């Protein structure tokens, strides 16, 4: 109540003070999980009230970091509580679940909103999709708004996304649907709904259309390919922006590419950037398949036969399958540096080829925390580049809360990668997190992880890399749009049409 009152009265100092109090209470290990989650949610929401008034960019960035950490940690606590209450009687379970549902829906909407504010449309839409089935009007409405904005970066599927967003908005604008925020939110929902109506004819919007009516089917697929493309679609791993809206086999392919680009003919006589992007896409697609193969096929391969190994009695997993996943993991991680290489060339930052990385794209001197001024200036004017910066902060654990990672899951992803590269990763069929040194299954030399956890982290890393690749195309779309607006009327633009590199040429 105190937090709400401070927000309603725009008392920023009180909101800041209450946020810190709630932060401290939310980290009390002796408190019930849901009490802690409630406190962390209040801490984050109080900070969101401060964000709208703060003008200092450095302070705003710190506040966003805190909000991300708080909402994500509160969400994780709610997910833990869902598991805890599974043993309760039916009536008690329903009562406890209702409380968790109420909080996780509020977290989902607010978290989704700050993600989009920071330029991360993909993550925002994915987050809101997670709670779509719970039929919370504010989640449905906000998801529709994000899809409308996102659709402008995918011209080939623009109308499909707008059609789907319109159907979501129709649900929450129905007069029979009531919710506390209706009076505040419906004007925005109506505004977006009318924008769609002005763009697409009403007859089209009134039809009941399915995804299969929009897309041409992929022909001559074997049963194995159908399984693979279903896995891609279900997990949201296609380089296809429709896979942020639909999660079916039909969108499990990769049409994403760069937009039309304007280049000085003296500087570029062939499509260099499209060449780099081709390589990024191919490396992602190949690593994704290796991961799929290794995660879904646990049979002994002939190459593993007669490779003498010692039984260490802790159920480790060996074989070409798991090595494929490890190779995929490393390959996926390397794509971030290639994205940095692309942007270094595109923005003419002149960072030496031998030193460019996903770290020094942003920093002139990372040890002194000295940011690269030219890239800072660009990201202030390029919403999508700002989103990529926040992906970097997630991946590299750049946070104001000392040892507290902005995203706890990504801390594990980083730990696994570091163990692979510099230590010894042991993947076990049977392993519990948190084994102590006295447990007979604990290997002090290794970074120990279960197969199930490794699978989860690999899929999440694929998702983050996919998001970064999509983010790259959005960055270029924004910059190329500026070129068209600022073009000198005396300049002549010739056209170079690029054809498809046919599948039969691959191999």
Short mmCIF file of C-alpha atoms in Angstrom, two decimals:
data_model
loop_
_atom_site.label_atom_id
_atom_site.label_comp_id
_atom_site.label_asym_id
_atom_site.label_seq_id
_atom_site.Cartn_x
_atom_site.Cartn_y
_atom_site.Cartn_z
CA UNK A 1 0.00 0.00 0.00
CA UNK A 2 2.85 2.37 0.81
CA UNK A 3 4.50 1.62 -2.55
CA UNK A 4 1.24 2.24 -4.43
CA UNK A 5 0.61 5.49 -2.60
CA UNK A 6 4.13 6.77 -3.35
CA UNK A 7 3.69 5.90 -7.03
CA UNK A 8 0.24 7.51 -7.29
CA UNK A 9 1.47 10.69 -5.62
CA UNK A 10 4.70 10.76 -7.70
CA UNK A 11 6.80 10.84 -4.52
CA UNK A 12 10.07 9.70 -6.08
CA UNK A 13 12.20 9.85 -2.95
CA UNK A 14 9.76 7.67 -1.03
CA UNK A 15 9.53 5.24 -3.95
CA UNK A 16 13.33 4.88 -3.99
CA UNK A 17 13.46 4.37 -0.25
CA UNK A 18 10.64 1.79 -0.30
CA UNK A 19 12.28 -0.02 -3.20
CA UNK A 20 15.45 -0.52 -1.16
CA UNK A 21 13.43 -1.68 1.87
CA UNK A 22 11.52 -4.18 -0.27
CA UNK A 23 14.77 -5.34 -1.88
CA UNK A 24 16.24 -6.12 1.55
CA UNK A 25 13.09 -7.91 2.73
CA UNK A 26 12.86 -9.86 -0.52
CA UNK A 27 16.29 -11.36 0.12
CA UNK A 28 15.46 -12.59 3.65
CA UNK A 29 16.06 -16.34 3.44
CA UNK A 30 13.86 -16.93 6.52
CA UNK A 31 10.77 -15.51 4.76
CA UNK A 32 8.26 -17.56 2.82
CA UNK A 33 9.02 -17.76 -0.94
CA UNK A 34 5.89 -15.90 -2.01
CA UNK A 35 6.39 -13.15 0.59
CA UNK A 36 9.87 -12.63 -0.83
CA UNK A 37 8.51 -12.62 -4.40
CA UNK A 38 5.90 -10.00 -3.42
CA UNK A 39 8.57 -7.76 -1.90
CA UNK A 40 10.83 -8.03 -4.95
CA UNK A 41 7.89 -7.21 -7.24
CA UNK A 42 7.12 -4.12 -5.15
CA UNK A 43 10.80 -3.10 -5.23
CA UNK A 44 10.82 -3.25 -9.04
CA UNK A 45 7.46 -1.54 -9.54
CA UNK A 46 8.50 1.32 -7.27
CA UNK A 47 11.59 1.84 -9.45
CA UNK A 48 9.47 1.89 -12.62
CA UNK A 49 7.70 4.95 -11.24
CA UNK A 50 11.08 6.65 -10.88
CA UNK A 51 12.13 5.72 -14.45
CA UNK A 52 9.54 7.93 -16.12
CA UNK A 53 10.93 11.02 -14.34
CA UNK A 54 14.68 10.29 -14.47
CA UNK A 55 16.59 12.17 -17.19
CA UNK A 56 20.17 11.12 -16.43
CA UNK A 57 20.93 8.26 -18.87
CA UNK A 58 23.51 6.61 -16.61
CA UNK A 59 21.12 6.51 -13.65
CA UNK A 60 18.27 5.27 -15.89
CA UNK A 61 20.46 2.39 -17.04
CA UNK A 62 21.16 1.39 -13.45
CA UNK A 63 17.45 1.51 -12.63
CA UNK A 64 16.64 -0.70 -15.62
CA UNK A 65 19.27 -3.20 -14.45
CA UNK A 66 17.70 -3.34 -11.02
CA UNK A 67 14.22 -3.79 -12.47
CA UNK A 68 15.40 -6.66 -14.69
CA UNK A 69 17.07 -8.40 -11.79
CA UNK A 70 14.10 -7.91 -9.45
CA UNK A 71 11.39 -9.03 -11.87
CA UNK A 72 13.39 -12.05 -13.00
CA UNK A 73 14.20 -13.12 -9.45
CA UNK A 74 10.57 -12.64 -8.35
CA UNK A 75 9.44 -14.72 -11.35
CA UNK A 76 11.90 -17.51 -10.47
CA UNK A 77 10.56 -17.59 -6.90
CA UNK A 78 7.01 -17.93 -8.23
CA UNK A 79 8.07 -20.84 -10.44
CA UNK A 80 9.70 -22.50 -7.43
CA UNK A 81 6.47 -22.10 -5.46
CA UNK A 82 4.43 -23.78 -8.23
CA UNK A 83 6.60 -26.87 -7.70
CA UNK A 84 6.30 -26.66 -3.90
CA UNK A 85 2.47 -26.66 -3.88
CA UNK A 86 2.05 -29.70 -6.12
CA UNK A 87 1.86 -31.95 -3.03
CA UNK A 88 -1.05 -30.02 -1.45
CA UNK A 89 -4.67 -31.15 -1.42
CA UNK A 90 -6.82 -30.01 -4.35
CA UNK A 91 -8.65 -27.21 -2.50
CA UNK A 92 -5.49 -25.83 -0.87
CA UNK A 93 -3.61 -26.11 -4.16
CA UNK A 94 -6.25 -24.05 -5.99
CA UNK A 95 -6.08 -21.33 -3.32
CA UNK A 96 -2.28 -21.11 -3.33
CA UNK A 97 -2.08 -21.30 -7.13
CA UNK A 98 -4.47 -18.35 -7.48
CA UNK A 99 -2.10 -16.17 -5.44
CA UNK A 100 0.95 -17.23 -7.48
CA UNK A 101 -0.97 -16.72 -10.75
CA UNK A 102 -1.97 -13.20 -9.73
CA UNK A 103 1.61 -12.16 -9.01
CA UNK A 104 3.25 -13.88 -11.98
CA UNK A 105 0.79 -12.19 -14.36
CA UNK A 106 1.65 -8.76 -12.98
CA UNK A 107 5.37 -9.57 -13.16
CA UNK A 108 4.97 -10.81 -16.74
CA UNK A 109 3.30 -7.63 -18.00
CA UNK A 110 5.69 -5.21 -16.27
CA UNK A 111 8.76 -7.25 -17.22
CA UNK A 112 7.56 -7.42 -20.83
CA UNK A 113 7.10 -3.66 -20.90
CA UNK A 114 10.59 -2.78 -19.66
CA UNK A 115 12.12 -5.27 -22.08
CA UNK A 116 10.46 -3.50 -25.01
CA UNK A 117 11.43 -0.09 -23.57
CA UNK A 118 15.06 -1.24 -23.74
CA UNK A 119 14.71 -2.37 -27.37
CA UNK A 120 14.29 -6.11 -26.80
CA UNK A 121 11.07 -6.82 -28.72
CA UNK A 122 11.83 -10.52 -29.19
CA UNK A 123 12.36 -11.19 -25.48
CA UNK A 124 9.36 -9.03 -24.59
CA UNK A 125 7.03 -10.94 -26.92
CA UNK A 126 8.40 -14.31 -25.78
CA UNK A 127 7.88 -13.33 -22.15
CA UNK A 128 4.25 -12.28 -22.73
CA UNK A 129 3.60 -15.41 -24.78
CA UNK A 130 4.51 -17.49 -21.71
CA UNK A 131 1.41 -16.20 -19.88
CA UNK A 132 -0.94 -15.88 -22.87
CA UNK A 133 -2.92 -19.03 -21.99
CA UNK A 134 -3.78 -17.55 -18.57
CA UNK A 135 -6.20 -15.15 -20.33
CA UNK A 136 -5.06 -12.02 -18.46
CA UNK A 137 -6.41 -9.04 -20.48
CA UNK A 138 -3.43 -6.75 -19.82
CA UNK A 139 -1.02 -9.47 -20.95
CA UNK A 140 -3.06 -10.15 -24.11
CA UNK A 141 -3.37 -6.43 -24.93
CA UNK A 142 0.30 -5.66 -24.33
CA UNK A 143 1.36 -8.67 -26.41
CA UNK A 144 -0.75 -7.33 -29.30
CA UNK A 145 0.92 -3.90 -29.07
CA UNK A 146 4.40 -5.44 -29.11
CA UNK A 147 3.54 -7.61 -32.14
CA UNK A 148 2.23 -4.58 -34.06
CA UNK A 149 5.45 -2.63 -33.43
CA UNK A 150 7.61 -5.68 -34.18
CA UNK A 151 5.78 -6.40 -37.43
CA UNK A 152 7.25 -3.31 -39.12
CA UNK A 153 10.65 -5.05 -39.08
CA UNK A 154 9.30 -8.01 -41.07
CA UNK A 155 7.74 -6.65 -44.24
CA UNK A 156 7.11 -10.08 -45.81
CA UNK A 157 4.98 -11.22 -42.85
CA UNK A 158 3.71 -7.78 -41.79
CA UNK A 159 0.05 -8.47 -42.55
CA UNK A 160 0.04 -11.89 -40.87
CA UNK A 161 1.31 -10.34 -37.63
CA UNK A 162 -1.17 -7.45 -37.84
CA UNK A 163 -4.05 -9.87 -38.40
CA UNK A 164 -3.02 -11.89 -35.33
CA UNK A 165 -2.54 -8.76 -33.19
CA UNK A 166 -5.99 -7.51 -34.22
CA UNK A 167 -7.59 -10.75 -33.01
CA UNK A 168 -5.84 -10.35 -29.64
CA UNK A 169 -7.01 -6.74 -29.32
CA UNK A 170 -10.56 -7.76 -30.22
CA UNK A 171 -10.56 -10.05 -27.17
CA UNK A 172 -9.62 -7.32 -24.67
CA UNK A 173 -11.84 -4.65 -26.25
CA UNK A 174 -14.91 -6.85 -25.94
CA UNK A 175 -17.36 -5.01 -23.65
CA UNK A 176 -17.93 -8.23 -21.69
CA UNK A 177 -14.27 -8.33 -20.63
CA UNK A 178 -13.61 -6.34 -17.46
CA UNK A 179 -10.33 -5.72 -15.66
CA UNK A 180 -9.11 -3.02 -13.24
CA UNK A 181 -6.85 -1.32 -15.79
CA UNK A 182 -9.50 -1.18 -18.55
CA UNK A 183 -10.21 2.56 -18.29
CA UNK A 184 -6.50 3.36 -18.39
CA UNK A 185 -5.52 0.89 -21.13
CA UNK A 186 -8.42 0.71 -23.57
CA UNK A 187 -7.70 4.03 -25.32
CA UNK A 188 -4.24 2.70 -26.28
CA UNK A 189 -5.73 -0.64 -27.35
CA UNK A 190 -8.34 1.15 -29.49
CA UNK A 191 -5.65 3.31 -31.04
CA UNK A 192 -3.63 0.29 -32.18
CA UNK A 193 -6.76 -1.54 -33.34
CA UNK A 194 -7.78 1.42 -35.51
CA UNK A 195 -4.26 1.66 -36.95
CA UNK A 196 -4.56 -1.95 -38.11
CA UNK A 197 -8.02 -1.27 -39.60
CA UNK A 198 -6.61 1.66 -41.54
CA UNK A 199 -3.87 -0.53 -42.97
CA UNK A 200 -5.81 -3.75 -43.67
CA UNK A 201 -9.33 -3.95 -45.07
CA UNK A 202 -12.07 -4.98 -42.62
CA UNK A 203 -13.19 -7.96 -44.75
CA UNK A 204 -9.76 -9.50 -44.37
CA UNK A 205 -9.71 -8.94 -40.60
CA UNK A 206 -13.16 -10.51 -40.19
CA UNK A 207 -12.16 -13.79 -41.82
CA UNK A 208 -11.13 -16.82 -39.78
CA UNK A 209 -7.71 -17.59 -41.16
CA UNK A 210 -5.14 -20.20 -40.09
CA UNK A 211 -1.38 -20.15 -40.49
CA UNK A 212 -1.48 -22.81 -43.20
CA UNK A 213 -3.56 -20.46 -45.39
CA UNK A 214 -0.74 -17.89 -45.29
CA UNK A 215 2.34 -20.03 -45.87
CA UNK A 216 3.43 -22.35 -48.63
CA UNK A 217 4.23 -25.76 -47.15
CA UNK A 218 7.81 -27.06 -47.20
CA UNK A 219 7.76 -29.83 -49.79
CA UNK A 220 9.19 -33.34 -49.78
CA UNK A 221 10.02 -33.48 -46.07
CA UNK A 222 11.08 -36.80 -44.61
CA UNK A 223 9.73 -37.88 -41.23
CA UNK A 224 13.08 -36.96 -39.65
CA UNK A 225 12.96 -33.46 -41.14
CA UNK A 226 9.40 -32.99 -39.87
CA UNK A 227 10.57 -33.89 -36.36
CA UNK A 228 13.47 -31.43 -36.65
CA UNK A 229 11.34 -28.56 -37.93
CA UNK A 230 8.71 -29.27 -35.27
CA UNK A 231 11.46 -29.03 -32.61
CA UNK A 232 12.62 -25.72 -34.10
CA UNK A 233 9.10 -24.27 -34.23
CA UNK A 234 8.07 -25.47 -30.79
CA UNK A 235 11.18 -24.03 -29.15
CA UNK A 236 11.13 -20.72 -31.06
CA UNK A 237 14.52 -21.28 -32.73
CA UNK A 238 13.83 -20.37 -36.37
CA UNK A 239 15.44 -17.32 -37.95
CA UNK A 240 11.92 -16.29 -38.81
CA UNK A 241 10.11 -13.51 -36.97
CA UNK A 242 6.83 -15.43 -37.29
CA UNK A 243 8.36 -17.89 -34.80
CA UNK A 244 7.92 -15.23 -32.11
CA UNK A 245 4.17 -15.35 -32.70
CA UNK A 246 3.50 -18.94 -33.80
CA UNK A 247 5.19 -22.08 -32.47
CA UNK A 248 4.47 -24.72 -35.08
CA UNK A 249 6.34 -26.76 -37.67
CA UNK A 250 5.12 -24.43 -40.46
CA UNK A 251 7.38 -21.61 -39.20
CA UNK A 252 10.40 -23.85 -38.56
CA UNK A 253 12.44 -22.44 -41.48
CA UNK A 254 14.83 -19.48 -41.85
CA UNK A 255 13.84 -16.70 -44.31
CA UNK A 256 15.33 -13.85 -42.24
CA UNK A 257 17.84 -11.65 -44.05
CA UNK A 258 19.10 -8.09 -44.25
CA UNK A 259 16.90 -5.29 -45.61
CA UNK A 260 17.62 -3.30 -48.76
CA UNK A 261 20.88 -1.44 -48.19
CA UNK A 262 22.31 1.75 -49.73
CA UNK A 263 26.07 1.76 -50.36
CA UNK A 264 28.46 4.04 -52.21
CA UNK A 265 29.36 2.19 -55.39
CA UNK A 266 33.00 3.22 -55.00
CA UNK A 267 33.15 1.53 -51.59
CA UNK A 268 31.21 -1.61 -52.39
CA UNK A 269 30.94 -3.34 -55.76
CA UNK A 270 29.40 -6.50 -54.35
CA UNK A 271 27.14 -7.24 -51.33
CA UNK A 272 29.78 -7.63 -48.58
CA UNK A 273 27.35 -7.30 -45.67
CA UNK A 274 25.03 -9.93 -47.11
CA UNK A 275 28.05 -12.22 -47.35
CA UNK A 276 28.88 -11.81 -43.66
CA UNK A 277 25.23 -12.30 -42.75
CA UNK A 278 25.08 -15.48 -44.87
CA UNK A 279 27.92 -16.89 -42.77
CA UNK A 280 26.29 -15.90 -39.47
CA UNK A 281 23.05 -17.59 -40.52
CA UNK A 282 24.77 -20.75 -41.74
CA UNK A 283 26.79 -21.12 -38.53
CA UNK A 284 23.66 -20.68 -36.44
CA UNK A 285 21.62 -23.16 -38.51
CA UNK A 286 24.38 -25.79 -38.44
CA UNK A 287 24.98 -25.41 -34.68
CA UNK A 288 21.24 -25.65 -34.08
CA UNK A 289 21.11 -28.98 -35.94
CA UNK A 290 24.13 -30.38 -34.10
CA UNK A 291 22.44 -29.46 -30.85
CA UNK A 292 19.22 -31.16 -31.99
CA UNK A 293 21.04 -34.32 -33.03
CA UNK A 294 23.04 -34.54 -29.83
CA UNK A 295 20.08 -33.86 -27.58
CA UNK A 296 17.63 -36.24 -29.26
CA UNK A 297 19.82 -39.20 -30.27
CA UNK A 298 21.44 -41.00 -27.32
CA UNK A 299 22.36 -44.18 -29.22
CA UNK A 300 25.96 -45.40 -29.29
CA UNK A 301 27.71 -44.34 -32.50
CA UNK A 302 30.27 -46.61 -34.19
CA UNK A 303 32.95 -43.93 -33.72
CA UNK A 304 32.59 -44.34 -29.93
CA UNK A 305 33.16 -48.09 -29.98
CA UNK A 306 36.51 -49.36 -28.64
CA UNK A 307 37.33 -45.94 -27.12
CA UNK A 308 38.53 -47.19 -23.71
CA UNK A 309 37.15 -45.09 -20.80
CA UNK A 310 37.13 -45.75 -17.06
CA UNK A 311 33.85 -46.02 -15.10
CA UNK A 312 34.02 -43.22 -12.50
CA UNK A 313 30.76 -44.41 -10.84
CA UNK A 314 28.97 -41.04 -11.13
CA UNK A 315 26.99 -41.72 -14.37
CA UNK A 316 28.78 -39.34 -16.77
CA UNK A 317 27.60 -39.03 -20.38
CA UNK A 318 30.19 -39.69 -23.09
CA UNK A 319 29.87 -40.13 -26.83
CA UNK A 320 29.71 -38.22 -30.08
CA UNK A 321 26.16 -37.05 -29.34
CA UNK A 322 27.06 -34.99 -26.30
CA UNK A 323 30.24 -33.75 -28.03
CA UNK A 324 28.06 -32.46 -30.88
CA UNK A 325 26.07 -30.41 -28.37
CA UNK A 326 29.29 -29.05 -26.81
CA UNK A 327 30.61 -28.14 -30.27
CA UNK A 328 27.30 -26.44 -31.06
CA UNK A 329 27.46 -24.54 -27.75
CA UNK A 330 30.92 -23.16 -28.60
CA UNK A 331 29.91 -22.32 -32.16
CA UNK A 332 26.77 -20.51 -31.04
CA UNK A 333 28.79 -18.44 -28.57
CA UNK A 334 31.21 -17.36 -31.31
CA UNK A 335 28.36 -15.77 -33.30
CA UNK A 336 28.24 -12.82 -30.88
CA UNK A 337 31.78 -11.84 -31.94
CA UNK A 338 30.79 -12.11 -35.62
CA UNK A 339 27.85 -9.76 -35.01
CA UNK A 340 30.33 -7.33 -33.43
CA UNK A 341 32.59 -7.71 -36.51
CA UNK A 342 29.64 -6.90 -38.80
CA UNK A 343 28.72 -3.76 -36.83
CA UNK A 344 32.34 -2.62 -36.63
CA UNK A 345 32.48 -2.62 -40.43
CA UNK A 346 28.99 -1.20 -40.92
CA UNK A 347 29.41 1.72 -38.51
CA UNK A 348 33.06 2.22 -39.57
CA UNK A 349 34.27 2.10 -35.96
CA UNK A 350 37.78 1.12 -37.16
CA UNK A 351 38.40 -1.39 -34.37
CA UNK A 352 41.25 -3.64 -35.65
CA UNK A 353 40.01 -6.93 -37.15
CA UNK A 354 42.27 -8.94 -34.86
CA UNK A 355 40.81 -7.47 -31.68
CA UNK A 356 37.11 -6.92 -32.42
CA UNK A 357 34.80 -8.83 -30.07
CA UNK A 358 31.36 -8.58 -28.50
CA UNK A 359 33.07 -6.91 -25.53
CA UNK A 360 35.17 -4.20 -27.19
CA UNK A 361 32.37 -3.29 -29.57
CA UNK A 362 30.97 -1.45 -26.55
CA UNK A 363 34.14 -0.64 -24.57
CA UNK A 364 37.29 1.22 -25.53
CA UNK A 365 38.86 -0.06 -22.29
CA UNK A 366 36.77 -2.63 -20.45
CA UNK A 367 39.12 -2.74 -17.42
CA UNK A 368 38.60 0.98 -16.82
CA UNK A 369 34.89 0.69 -17.70
CA UNK A 370 35.46 3.23 -20.50
CA UNK A 371 32.62 3.01 -23.01
CA UNK A 372 33.10 3.61 -26.73
CA UNK A 373 31.63 7.07 -27.33
CA UNK A 374 30.79 6.59 -31.01
CA UNK A 375 28.72 3.46 -30.35
CA UNK A 376 27.01 5.13 -27.36
CA UNK A 377 25.89 7.96 -29.58
CA UNK A 378 24.49 5.56 -32.18
CA UNK A 379 22.58 3.44 -29.65
CA UNK A 380 20.86 6.54 -28.27
CA UNK A 381 19.37 7.02 -31.75
CA UNK A 382 18.92 3.36 -32.67
CA UNK A 383 16.38 1.52 -30.55
CA UNK A 384 17.46 -1.93 -31.77
CA UNK A 385 21.17 -1.31 -31.07
CA UNK A 386 20.18 -0.39 -27.53
CA UNK A 387 18.45 -3.78 -27.34
CA UNK A 388 21.66 -5.53 -28.43
CA UNK A 389 23.54 -3.63 -25.70
CA UNK A 390 21.14 -5.10 -23.13
CA UNK A 391 21.72 -8.57 -24.56
CA UNK A 392 25.45 -7.97 -24.06
CA UNK A 393 24.82 -6.88 -20.45
CA UNK A 394 22.85 -10.07 -19.86
CA UNK A 395 25.47 -12.30 -21.41
CA UNK A 396 28.46 -10.66 -19.73
CA UNK A 397 26.91 -10.15 -16.30
CA UNK A 398 27.22 -6.35 -16.33
CA UNK A 399 25.12 -5.46 -13.31
CA UNK A 400 24.97 -2.98 -10.45
CA UNK A 401 24.12 -5.66 -7.92
CA UNK A 402 27.68 -6.96 -7.56
CA UNK A 403 27.45 -10.77 -7.60
CA UNK A 404 23.76 -10.82 -8.60
CA UNK A 405 23.43 -11.57 -12.31
CA UNK A 406 20.83 -9.53 -14.21
CA UNK A 407 19.52 -12.89 -15.49
CA UNK A 408 20.38 -15.84 -13.19
CA UNK A 409 19.93 -18.35 -16.05
CA UNK A 410 22.54 -16.61 -18.18
CA UNK A 411 25.02 -16.80 -15.33
CA UNK A 412 24.81 -20.58 -15.66
CA UNK A 413 25.17 -20.35 -19.44
CA UNK A 414 28.38 -18.31 -18.99
CA UNK A 415 29.70 -20.70 -16.33
CA UNK A 416 29.17 -23.71 -18.59
CA UNK A 417 30.90 -22.00 -21.51
CA UNK A 418 33.88 -21.03 -19.32
CA UNK A 419 34.12 -24.56 -17.96
CA UNK A 420 34.15 -25.97 -21.51
CA UNK A 421 36.86 -23.59 -22.67
CA UNK A 422 39.11 -23.36 -19.61
CA UNK A 423 38.23 -26.17 -17.18
CA UNK A 424 36.43 -29.48 -17.33
CA UNK A 425 32.68 -29.87 -17.88
CA UNK A 426 31.13 -33.10 -16.68
CA UNK A 427 27.57 -33.83 -17.84
CA UNK A 428 25.84 -36.44 -15.72
CA UNK A 429 22.73 -38.53 -16.30
CA UNK A 430 21.83 -38.21 -12.61
CA UNK A 431 22.88 -35.08 -10.80
CA UNK A 432 21.33 -32.68 -8.32
CA UNK A 433 22.28 -29.01 -8.16
CA UNK A 434 23.97 -28.03 -4.96
CA UNK A 435 25.83 -31.25 -4.14
CA UNK A 436 28.33 -30.54 -1.36
CA UNK A 437 31.95 -31.57 -1.19
CA UNK A 438 31.17 -34.55 1.05
CA UNK A 439 28.82 -36.21 -1.46
CA UNK A 440 30.43 -39.21 -3.13
CA UNK A 441 29.13 -38.00 -6.55
CA UNK A 442 30.84 -34.62 -6.28
CA UNK A 443 33.87 -34.20 -8.56
CA UNK A 444 35.86 -31.20 -7.32
CA UNK A 445 37.87 -31.02 -10.56
CA UNK A 446 34.77 -30.64 -12.75
CA UNK A 447 31.91 -28.22 -13.34
CA UNK A 448 29.11 -30.74 -12.76
CA UNK A 449 25.76 -30.41 -14.51
CA UNK A 450 22.86 -32.74 -15.30
CA UNK A 451 21.95 -33.61 -18.89
CA UNK A 452 18.51 -32.03 -18.39
CA UNK A 453 20.04 -28.75 -17.20
CA UNK A 454 22.59 -28.75 -20.03
CA UNK A 455 19.79 -29.28 -22.55
CA UNK A 456 17.85 -26.35 -21.09
CA UNK A 457 20.89 -24.05 -21.18
CA UNK A 458 21.73 -25.01 -24.77
CA UNK A 459 18.21 -24.17 -25.96
CA UNK A 460 18.28 -20.86 -24.06
CA UNK A 461 21.64 -19.98 -25.61
CA UNK A 462 20.22 -20.73 -29.06
CA UNK A 463 17.29 -18.42 -28.27
CA UNK A 464 19.56 -15.59 -27.13
CA UNK A 465 21.76 -15.92 -30.23
CA UNK A 466 18.69 -16.01 -32.47
CA UNK A 467 17.42 -12.85 -30.77
CA UNK A 468 20.78 -11.16 -31.41
CA UNK A 469 20.74 -12.08 -35.11
CA UNK A 470 17.20 -10.71 -35.48
CA UNK A 471 18.30 -7.63 -33.53
CA UNK A 472 21.11 -7.12 -36.07
CA UNK A 473 18.63 -6.99 -38.97
CA UNK A 474 16.51 -4.47 -37.04
CA UNK A 475 19.58 -2.27 -36.37
CA UNK A 476 20.35 -2.20 -40.10
CA UNK A 477 16.70 -1.55 -41.00
CA UNK A 478 16.68 1.55 -38.76
CA UNK A 479 19.98 2.88 -40.12
CA UNK A 480 19.03 2.26 -43.76
CA UNK A 481 15.71 4.05 -43.21
CA UNK A 482 17.68 7.10 -42.06
CA UNK A 483 19.73 7.00 -45.27
CA UNK A 484 16.57 7.08 -47.38
CA UNK A 485 15.20 10.05 -45.45
CA UNK A 486 18.49 11.99 -45.55
CA UNK A 487 19.42 11.17 -49.16
CA UNK A 488 20.56 14.11 -51.25
CA UNK A 489 17.98 14.71 -54.00
CA UNK A 490 20.83 15.02 -56.52
CA UNK A 491 22.16 11.56 -55.74
CA UNK A 492 21.29 8.75 -58.13
CA UNK A 493 20.41 5.33 -56.76
CA UNK A 494 21.07 2.33 -58.93
CA UNK A 495 19.67 -1.09 -58.04
CA UNK A 496 21.48 -4.37 -57.60
CA UNK A 497 19.03 -7.24 -57.36
CA UNK A 498 20.23 -10.20 -55.31
CA UNK A 499 19.01 -13.68 -56.18
CA UNK A 500 18.68 -16.70 -53.95
CA UNK A 501 21.60 -19.05 -53.27
CA UNK A 502 19.84 -22.30 -54.13
CA UNK A 503 19.83 -25.25 -51.76
CA UNK A 504 21.20 -27.53 -54.50
CA UNK A 505 24.40 -25.44 -54.53
CA UNK A 506 25.08 -26.21 -50.85
CA UNK A 507 27.40 -29.00 -49.94
#
